[in-house]
mmCIF file of C-alpha atoms in Angstrom:
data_model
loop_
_atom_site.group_PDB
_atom_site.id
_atom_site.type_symbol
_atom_site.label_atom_id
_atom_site.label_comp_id
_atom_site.label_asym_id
_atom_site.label_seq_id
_atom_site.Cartn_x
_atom_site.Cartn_y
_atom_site.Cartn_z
ATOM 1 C CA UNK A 1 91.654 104.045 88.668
ATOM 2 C CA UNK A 2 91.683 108.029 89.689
ATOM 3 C CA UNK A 3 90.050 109.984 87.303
ATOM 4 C CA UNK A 4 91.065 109.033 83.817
ATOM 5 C CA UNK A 5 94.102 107.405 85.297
ATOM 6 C CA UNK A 6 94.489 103.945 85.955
ATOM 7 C CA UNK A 7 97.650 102.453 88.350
ATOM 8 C CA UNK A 8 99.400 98.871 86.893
ATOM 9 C CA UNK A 9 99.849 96.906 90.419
ATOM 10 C CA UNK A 10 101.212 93.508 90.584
ATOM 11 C CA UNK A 11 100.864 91.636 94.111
ATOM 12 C CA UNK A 12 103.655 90.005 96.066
ATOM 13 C CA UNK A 13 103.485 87.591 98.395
ATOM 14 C CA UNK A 14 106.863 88.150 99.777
ATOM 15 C CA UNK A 15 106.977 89.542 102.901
ATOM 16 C CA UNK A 16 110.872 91.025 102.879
ATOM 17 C CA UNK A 17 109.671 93.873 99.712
ATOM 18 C CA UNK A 18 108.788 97.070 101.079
ATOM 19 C CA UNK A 19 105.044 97.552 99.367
ATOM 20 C CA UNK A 20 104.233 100.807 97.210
ATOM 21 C CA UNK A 21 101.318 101.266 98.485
ATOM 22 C CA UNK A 22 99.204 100.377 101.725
ATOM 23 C CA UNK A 23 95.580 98.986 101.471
ATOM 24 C CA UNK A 24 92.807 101.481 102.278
ATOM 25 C CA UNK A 25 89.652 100.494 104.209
ATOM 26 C CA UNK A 26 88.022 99.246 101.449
ATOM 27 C CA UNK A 27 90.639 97.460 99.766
ATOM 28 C CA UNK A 28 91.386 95.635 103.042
ATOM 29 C CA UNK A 29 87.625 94.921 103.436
ATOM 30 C CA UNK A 30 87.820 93.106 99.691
ATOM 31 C CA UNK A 31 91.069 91.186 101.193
ATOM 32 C CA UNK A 32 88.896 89.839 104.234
ATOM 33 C CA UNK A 33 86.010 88.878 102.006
ATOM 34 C CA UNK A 34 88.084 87.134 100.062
ATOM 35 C CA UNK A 35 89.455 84.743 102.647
ATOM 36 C CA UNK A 36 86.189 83.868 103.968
ATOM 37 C CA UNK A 37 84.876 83.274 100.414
ATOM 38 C CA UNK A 38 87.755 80.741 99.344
ATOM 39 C CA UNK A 39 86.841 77.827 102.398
ATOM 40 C CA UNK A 40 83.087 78.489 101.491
ATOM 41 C CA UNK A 41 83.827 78.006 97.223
ATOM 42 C CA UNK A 42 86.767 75.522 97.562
ATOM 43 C CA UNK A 43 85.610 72.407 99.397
ATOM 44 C CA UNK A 44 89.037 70.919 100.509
ATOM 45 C CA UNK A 45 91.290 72.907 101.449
ATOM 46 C CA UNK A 46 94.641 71.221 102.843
ATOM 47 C CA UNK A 47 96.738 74.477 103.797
ATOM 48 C CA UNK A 48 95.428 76.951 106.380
ATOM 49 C CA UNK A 49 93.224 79.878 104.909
ATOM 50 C CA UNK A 50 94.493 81.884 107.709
ATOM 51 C CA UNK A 51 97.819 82.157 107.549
ATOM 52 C CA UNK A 52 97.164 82.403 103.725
ATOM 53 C CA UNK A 53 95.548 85.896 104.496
ATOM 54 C CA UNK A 54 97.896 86.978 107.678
ATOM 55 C CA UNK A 55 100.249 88.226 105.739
ATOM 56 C CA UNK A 56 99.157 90.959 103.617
ATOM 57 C CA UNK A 57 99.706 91.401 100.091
ATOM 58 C CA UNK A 58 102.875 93.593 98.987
ATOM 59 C CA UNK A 59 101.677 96.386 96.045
ATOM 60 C CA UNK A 60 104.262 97.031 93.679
ATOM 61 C CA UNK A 61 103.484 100.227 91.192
ATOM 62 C CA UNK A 62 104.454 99.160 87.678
ATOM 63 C CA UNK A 63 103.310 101.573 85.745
ATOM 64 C CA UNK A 64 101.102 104.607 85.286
ATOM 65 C CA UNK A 65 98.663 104.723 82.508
ATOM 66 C CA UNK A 66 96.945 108.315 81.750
ATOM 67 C CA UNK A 67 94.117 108.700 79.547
ATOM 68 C CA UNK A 68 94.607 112.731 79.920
ATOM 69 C CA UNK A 69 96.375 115.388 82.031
ATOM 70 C CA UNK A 70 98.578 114.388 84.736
ATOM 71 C CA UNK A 71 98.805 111.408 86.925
ATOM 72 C CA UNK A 72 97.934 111.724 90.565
ATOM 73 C CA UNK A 73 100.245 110.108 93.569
ATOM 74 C CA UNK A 74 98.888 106.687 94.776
ATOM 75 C CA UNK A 75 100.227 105.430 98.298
ATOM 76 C CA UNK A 76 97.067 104.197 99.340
ATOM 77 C CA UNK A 77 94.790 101.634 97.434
ATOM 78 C CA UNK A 78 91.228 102.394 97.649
ATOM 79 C CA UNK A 79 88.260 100.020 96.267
ATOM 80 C CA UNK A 80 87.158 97.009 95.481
ATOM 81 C CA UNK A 81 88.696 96.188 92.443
ATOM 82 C CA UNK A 82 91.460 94.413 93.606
ATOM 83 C CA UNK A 83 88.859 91.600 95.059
ATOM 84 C CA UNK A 84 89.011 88.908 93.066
ATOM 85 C CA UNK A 85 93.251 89.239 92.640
ATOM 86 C CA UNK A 86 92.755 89.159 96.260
ATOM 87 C CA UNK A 87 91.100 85.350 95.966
ATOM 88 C CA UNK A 88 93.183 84.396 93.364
ATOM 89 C CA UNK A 89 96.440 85.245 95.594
ATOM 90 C CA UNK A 90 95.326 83.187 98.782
ATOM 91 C CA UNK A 91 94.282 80.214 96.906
ATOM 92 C CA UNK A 92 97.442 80.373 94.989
ATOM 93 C CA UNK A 93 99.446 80.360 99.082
ATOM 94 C CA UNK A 94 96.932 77.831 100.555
ATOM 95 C CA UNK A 95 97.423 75.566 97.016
ATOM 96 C CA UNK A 96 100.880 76.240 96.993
ATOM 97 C CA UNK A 97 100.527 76.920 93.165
ATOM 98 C CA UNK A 98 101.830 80.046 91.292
ATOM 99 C CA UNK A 99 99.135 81.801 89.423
ATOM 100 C CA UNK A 100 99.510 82.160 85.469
ATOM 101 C CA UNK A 101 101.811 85.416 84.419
ATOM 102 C CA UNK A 102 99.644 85.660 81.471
ATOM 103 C CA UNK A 103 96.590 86.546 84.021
ATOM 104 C CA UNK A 104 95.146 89.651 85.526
ATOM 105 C CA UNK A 105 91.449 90.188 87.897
ATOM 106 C CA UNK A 106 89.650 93.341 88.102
ATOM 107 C CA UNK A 107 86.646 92.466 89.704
ATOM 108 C CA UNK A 108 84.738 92.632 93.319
ATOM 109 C CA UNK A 109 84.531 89.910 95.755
ATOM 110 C CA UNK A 110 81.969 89.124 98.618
ATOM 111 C CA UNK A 111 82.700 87.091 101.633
ATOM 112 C CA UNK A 112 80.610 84.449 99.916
ATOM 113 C CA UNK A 113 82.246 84.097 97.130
ATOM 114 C CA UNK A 114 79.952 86.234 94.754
ATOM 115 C CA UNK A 115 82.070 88.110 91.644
ATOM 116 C CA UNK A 116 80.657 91.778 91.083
ATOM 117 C CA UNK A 117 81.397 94.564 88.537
ATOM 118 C CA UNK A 118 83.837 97.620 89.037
ATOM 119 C CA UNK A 119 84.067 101.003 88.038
ATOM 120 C CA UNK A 120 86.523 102.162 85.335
ATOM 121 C CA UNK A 121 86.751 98.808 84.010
ATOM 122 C CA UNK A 122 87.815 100.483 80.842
ATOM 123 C CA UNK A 123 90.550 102.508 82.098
ATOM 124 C CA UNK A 124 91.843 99.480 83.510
ATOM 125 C CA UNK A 125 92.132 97.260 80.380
ATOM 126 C CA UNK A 126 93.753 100.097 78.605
ATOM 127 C CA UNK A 127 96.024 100.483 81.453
ATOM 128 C CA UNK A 128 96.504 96.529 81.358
ATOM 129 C CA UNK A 129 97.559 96.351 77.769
ATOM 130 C CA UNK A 130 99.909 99.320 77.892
ATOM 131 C CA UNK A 131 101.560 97.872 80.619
ATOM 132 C CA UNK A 132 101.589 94.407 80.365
ATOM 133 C CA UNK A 133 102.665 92.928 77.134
ATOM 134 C CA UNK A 134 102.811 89.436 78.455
ATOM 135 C CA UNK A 135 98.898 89.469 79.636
ATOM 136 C CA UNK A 136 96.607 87.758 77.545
ATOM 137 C CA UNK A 137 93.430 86.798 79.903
ATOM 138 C CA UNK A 138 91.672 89.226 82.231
ATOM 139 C CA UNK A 139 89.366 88.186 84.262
ATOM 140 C CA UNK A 140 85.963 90.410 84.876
ATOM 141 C CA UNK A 141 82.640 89.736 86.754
ATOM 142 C CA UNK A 142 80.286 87.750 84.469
ATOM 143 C CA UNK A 143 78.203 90.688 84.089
ATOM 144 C CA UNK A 144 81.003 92.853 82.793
ATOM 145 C CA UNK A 145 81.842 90.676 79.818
ATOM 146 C CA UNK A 146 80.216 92.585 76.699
ATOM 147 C CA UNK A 147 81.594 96.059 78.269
ATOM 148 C CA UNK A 148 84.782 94.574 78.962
ATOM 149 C CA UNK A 149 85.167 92.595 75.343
ATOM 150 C CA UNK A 150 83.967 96.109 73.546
ATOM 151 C CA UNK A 151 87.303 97.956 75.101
ATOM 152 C CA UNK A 152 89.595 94.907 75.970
ATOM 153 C CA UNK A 153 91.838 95.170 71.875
ATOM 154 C CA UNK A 154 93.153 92.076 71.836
ATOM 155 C CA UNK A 155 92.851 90.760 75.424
ATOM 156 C CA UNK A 156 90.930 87.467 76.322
ATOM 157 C CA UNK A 157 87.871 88.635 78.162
ATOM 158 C CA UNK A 158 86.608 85.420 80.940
ATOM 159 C CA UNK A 159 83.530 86.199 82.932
ATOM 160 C CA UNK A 160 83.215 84.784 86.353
ATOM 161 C CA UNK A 161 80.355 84.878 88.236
ATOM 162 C CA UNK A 162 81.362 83.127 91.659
ATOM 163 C CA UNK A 163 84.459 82.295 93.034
ATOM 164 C CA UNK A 164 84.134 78.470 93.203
#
């Protein structure tokens, strides 16, 4: 989210697609955390956390949503929204398991494993259900849930409060 604007991502794991966007500082910083929280709130793991997180996510721009005037250019991801994504996306390499299409996370992670709130969570659920039809469950930190369910339409709202 910029402003009133938020940015639809998806995350690829595939290293050949050229990303449309890089990760900022503090994006990057929520991609570390997250692979030191997923050994410390999984307890056996049988595929390598690190090469799970060498390879970088790929940001893919779906779609701009804009709540009013005009939509700024994004080519670098700031924040720590994308955290728990982040989690999600390593344990789905080191599991070897796709994640759900019906599934999106906006929500903070810290290296151990603890799920915190974000800012402009409700420019982000507006910007989820304009541009993702197929999503049905979003997943926000725990204490986020009433705020989240007051602005989420039709969307399943599931609180999590650690990563394990």
């Amino acid at each position: 989210v910029e402003g009133r604007c938020g940015f639809a991502w998806i995350l690829h794991s595939d290293s050949g697609s050229a990303p449309s966007a890089e990760l900022g500082r503090s994006a990057r910083a929520s991609w570390d955390a997250a692979a030191l929280a997923l050994p410390r709130s999984v307890p056996l793991l049988w595929n390598s956390v690190n090469a799970a997180h060498a390879d970088e996510p790929r940001l893919h721009l779906v779609d701009t949503y804009v709540e009013q005037g005009q939509a700024p250019r994004c080519s670098i991801v700031h924040g720590p929204s994308f955290g728990l994504a982040f989690f999600l996306l390593q344990a789905s390499r080191v599991f070897r398991t796709p994640l759900p299409a019906d599934l999106v996370a906006s929500a903070a992670i810290t290296d151990d494993g603890r799920v915190d709130p974000v800012e402009g969570l409700a420019t982000k659920l507006a910007a989820a259900r304009a541009s993702f039809p197929g999503v049905r469950r979003v997943l926000v930190a725990a204490s986020q849930v009433e705020d989240a369910r007051a602005c989420a339409g039709d969307l399943a709202i599931v609180g999590v409060a650690s990563a394990s």
